Tab-separated table of C-alpha atoms in Angstrom:
chain	number	residue	atom	x	y	z
I	1	UNK	CA	0.119	8.781	43.947
I	2	UNK	CA	3.753	9.583	42.932
I	3	UNK	CA	3.467	6.052	42.957
I	4	UNK	CA	0.305	5.677	40.596
I	5	UNK	CA	1.770	7.968	38.759
I	6	UNK	CA	4.899	6.496	37.511
I	7	UNK	CA	3.025	3.076	37.554
I	8	UNK	CA	0.954	4.321	34.751
I	9	UNK	CA	3.708	6.217	33.582
I	10	UNK	CA	5.825	2.738	33.255
I	11	UNK	CA	2.304	1.477	31.836
I	12	UNK	CA	2.172	4.351	28.599
I	13	UNK	CA	5.183	3.553	27.487
I	14	UNK	CA	5.115	-0.004	27.224
I	15	UNK	CA	3.189	-0.010	25.360
I	16	UNK	CA	3.499	2.800	22.584
I	17	UNK	CA	6.842	1.481	22.663
I	18	UNK	CA	4.994	-2.225	22.019
I	19	UNK	CA	3.132	0.249	19.198
I	20	UNK	CA	5.957	0.976	17.480
I	21	UNK	CA	6.988	-2.104	17.012
I	22	UNK	CA	4.084	-3.587	15.911
I	23	UNK	CA	4.254	-0.717	12.891
I	24	UNK	CA	7.853	-1.214	11.341
I	25	UNK	CA	6.867	-5.018	11.285
I	26	UNK	CA	3.759	-4.831	9.397
I	27	UNK	CA	5.448	-2.716	7.043
I	28	UNK	CA	8.492	-4.951	6.725
I	29	UNK	CA	4.948	-7.883	6.425
I	30	UNK	CA	3.790	-4.888	3.557
I	31	UNK	CA	7.528	-4.893	2.403
I	32	UNK	CA	6.564	-8.009	-1.643
I	33	UNK	CA	9.771	-10.191	-1.956
I	34	UNK	CA	10.865	-10.090	-5.727
I	35	UNK	CA	11.025	-13.072	-7.217
I	36	UNK	CA	14.617	-14.068	-8.737
I	37	UNK	CA	12.946	-13.737	-12.307
I	38	UNK	CA	11.193	-10.513	-11.439
I	39	UNK	CA	12.106	-8.287	-14.994
I	40	UNK	CA	14.376	-5.868	-13.679
I	41	UNK	CA	13.929	-2.392	-14.879
I	42	UNK	CA	16.395	0.663	-15.500
I	43	UNK	CA	15.678	3.116	-18.466
I	44	UNK	CA	13.743	3.933	-21.261
I	45	UNK	CA	14.485	1.424	-23.503
I	46	UNK	CA	13.612	-1.547	-21.305
I	47	UNK	CA	10.371	-0.655	-20.142
I	48	UNK	CA	9.990	-0.176	-24.073
I	49	UNK	CA	10.612	-3.596	-24.573
I	50	UNK	CA	8.852	-5.150	-21.501
I	51	UNK	CA	5.756	-3.874	-22.866
I	52	UNK	CA	6.393	-5.205	-25.612
I	53	UNK	CA	6.931	-9.102	-24.646
I	54	UNK	CA	5.113	-8.678	-21.297
I	55	UNK	CA	4.000	-12.594	-20.489
I	56	UNK	CA	1.195	-13.406	-17.979
I	57	UNK	CA	2.976	-14.205	-14.639
I	58	UNK	CA	6.257	-11.548	-15.176
I	59	UNK	CA	6.789	-8.558	-12.605
I	60	UNK	CA	8.568	-6.078	-13.298
I	61	UNK	CA	10.319	-4.118	-10.853
I	62	UNK	CA	11.192	-0.489	-12.472
I	63	UNK	CA	14.189	1.743	-10.677
I	64	UNK	CA	13.633	4.746	-9.688
I	65	UNK	CA	13.990	7.777	-12.079
I	66	UNK	CA	12.521	9.155	-14.741
I	67	UNK	CA	10.365	7.600	-17.832
I	68	UNK	CA	10.138	9.114	-20.630
I	69	UNK	CA	8.383	6.898	-23.308
I	70	UNK	CA	9.292	9.032	-26.690
I	71	UNK	CA	8.815	8.209	-30.363
I	72	UNK	CA	11.532	6.149	-29.954
I	73	UNK	CA	9.895	3.373	-27.443
I	74	UNK	CA	6.678	4.255	-28.302
I	75	UNK	CA	8.041	2.444	-32.390
I	76	UNK	CA	9.084	-0.770	-30.033
I	77	UNK	CA	5.345	-1.803	-29.507
I	78	UNK	CA	3.604	0.312	-31.626
I	79	UNK	CA	1.819	-2.816	-32.933
I	80	UNK	CA	0.599	-4.104	-30.402
I	81	UNK	CA	-2.883	-4.469	-31.408
I	82	UNK	CA	-5.404	-4.448	-28.212
I	83	UNK	CA	-9.391	-3.507	-29.188
I	84	UNK	CA	-8.626	-3.395	-32.938
I	85	UNK	CA	-5.603	-0.685	-32.360
I	86	UNK	CA	-1.794	0.100	-32.306
I	87	UNK	CA	-0.027	2.644	-31.688
I	88	UNK	CA	-1.276	2.961	-27.078
I	89	UNK	CA	1.485	5.163	-25.224
I	90	UNK	CA	1.339	2.207	-22.043
I	91	UNK	CA	-1.309	-0.930	-23.289
I	92	UNK	CA	-0.928	-3.831	-20.370
I	93	UNK	CA	-2.987	-6.706	-22.583
I	94	UNK	CA	-1.194	-9.973	-19.769
I	95	UNK	CA	-1.937	-10.185	-16.914
I	96	UNK	CA	1.372	-8.633	-14.679
I	97	UNK	CA	3.012	-7.442	-11.582
I	98	UNK	CA	4.258	-3.561	-12.520
I	99	UNK	CA	6.544	-2.170	-8.812
I	100	UNK	CA	8.795	1.193	-8.463
I	101	UNK	CA	10.881	0.919	-6.070
I	102	UNK	CA	12.125	4.235	-4.825
I	103	UNK	CA	8.607	6.394	-6.509
I	104	UNK	CA	9.690	6.173	-10.881
I	105	UNK	CA	7.831	7.813	-13.228
I	106	UNK	CA	6.834	7.407	-16.825
I	107	UNK	CA	5.545	9.754	-18.556
I	108	UNK	CA	5.600	10.530	-22.631
I	109	UNK	CA	6.222	13.641	-23.828
I	110	UNK	CA	4.156	12.239	-27.450
I	111	UNK	CA	1.924	14.770	-27.510
I	112	UNK	CA	-1.023	13.399	-29.766
I	113	UNK	CA	-4.772	15.038	-29.627
I	114	UNK	CA	-8.170	13.180	-27.849
I	115	UNK	CA	-8.917	11.556	-31.256
I	116	UNK	CA	-9.496	7.746	-30.787
I	117	UNK	CA	-9.584	5.621	-28.048
I	118	UNK	CA	-5.827	4.428	-28.536
I	119	UNK	CA	-4.988	9.089	-28.130
I	120	UNK	CA	-6.975	9.155	-24.486
I	121	UNK	CA	-5.601	7.033	-22.588
I	122	UNK	CA	-1.549	6.405	-21.047
I	123	UNK	CA	-1.845	3.274	-19.544
I	124	UNK	CA	-4.055	1.220	-20.797
I	125	UNK	CA	-4.909	-2.429	-19.069
I	126	UNK	CA	-6.438	-4.827	-21.197
I	127	UNK	CA	-5.475	-8.277	-18.758
I	128	UNK	CA	-7.183	-9.526	-15.898
I	129	UNK	CA	-4.687	-9.426	-12.368
I	130	UNK	CA	-3.096	-6.402	-13.313
I	131	UNK	CA	-1.136	-4.886	-10.008
I	132	UNK	CA	0.936	-1.398	-10.347
I	133	UNK	CA	2.030	-0.081	-7.307
I	134	UNK	CA	4.331	2.787	-6.361
I	135	UNK	CA	4.238	4.327	-9.809
I	136	UNK	CA	4.134	7.983	-10.481
I	137	UNK	CA	1.921	8.392	-13.569
I	138	UNK	CA	2.253	12.185	-15.960
I	139	UNK	CA	0.182	11.561	-17.836
I	140	UNK	CA	0.321	13.353	-21.409
I	141	UNK	CA	-1.260	17.236	-21.661
I	142	UNK	CA	-4.445	17.057	-23.153
I	143	UNK	CA	-4.831	14.354	-21.210
I	144	UNK	CA	-8.703	12.616	-20.918
I	145	UNK	CA	-7.359	9.654	-18.682
I	146	UNK	CA	-4.404	8.715	-16.691
I	147	UNK	CA	-4.650	4.763	-16.522
I	148	UNK	CA	-8.418	3.528	-18.223
I	149	UNK	CA	-9.111	-0.559	-16.882
I	150	UNK	CA	-10.576	-2.288	-19.528
I	151	UNK	CA	-9.516	-6.214	-18.376
I	152	UNK	CA	-12.465	-6.990	-14.989
I	153	UNK	CA	-9.884	-7.855	-12.615
């Protein structure tokens, strides 16, 4: 009886050990590789420039930290026309991938009352094939939608 229990315990320990190894291997496989031509973003000014200059196929790596899109940053891409309007908080009009490293937070201290379309959303996605991962979004106080997707994919 003791021998059967010992064998059963040893078998259970092996299964648990195998499961743990399998999980960590799967976690490593899920970690995306950062392309060599990735746009690395370290502050709100660099984020504003990336928003202004976005192009299909780009990969953005946003480093850990707080990114406040204030009046100065919003002015960098204020003339970006999406849906016939300008002055968006964070428009995405290209098929891009945005990945956060260390859970960065993106917000804006600029408060505009909900009115026209461009003031209702914090992030507005116009393009297809956009991926956003590992980013915390802190919308404006008079929030309507944190993210609105106009694209189809």
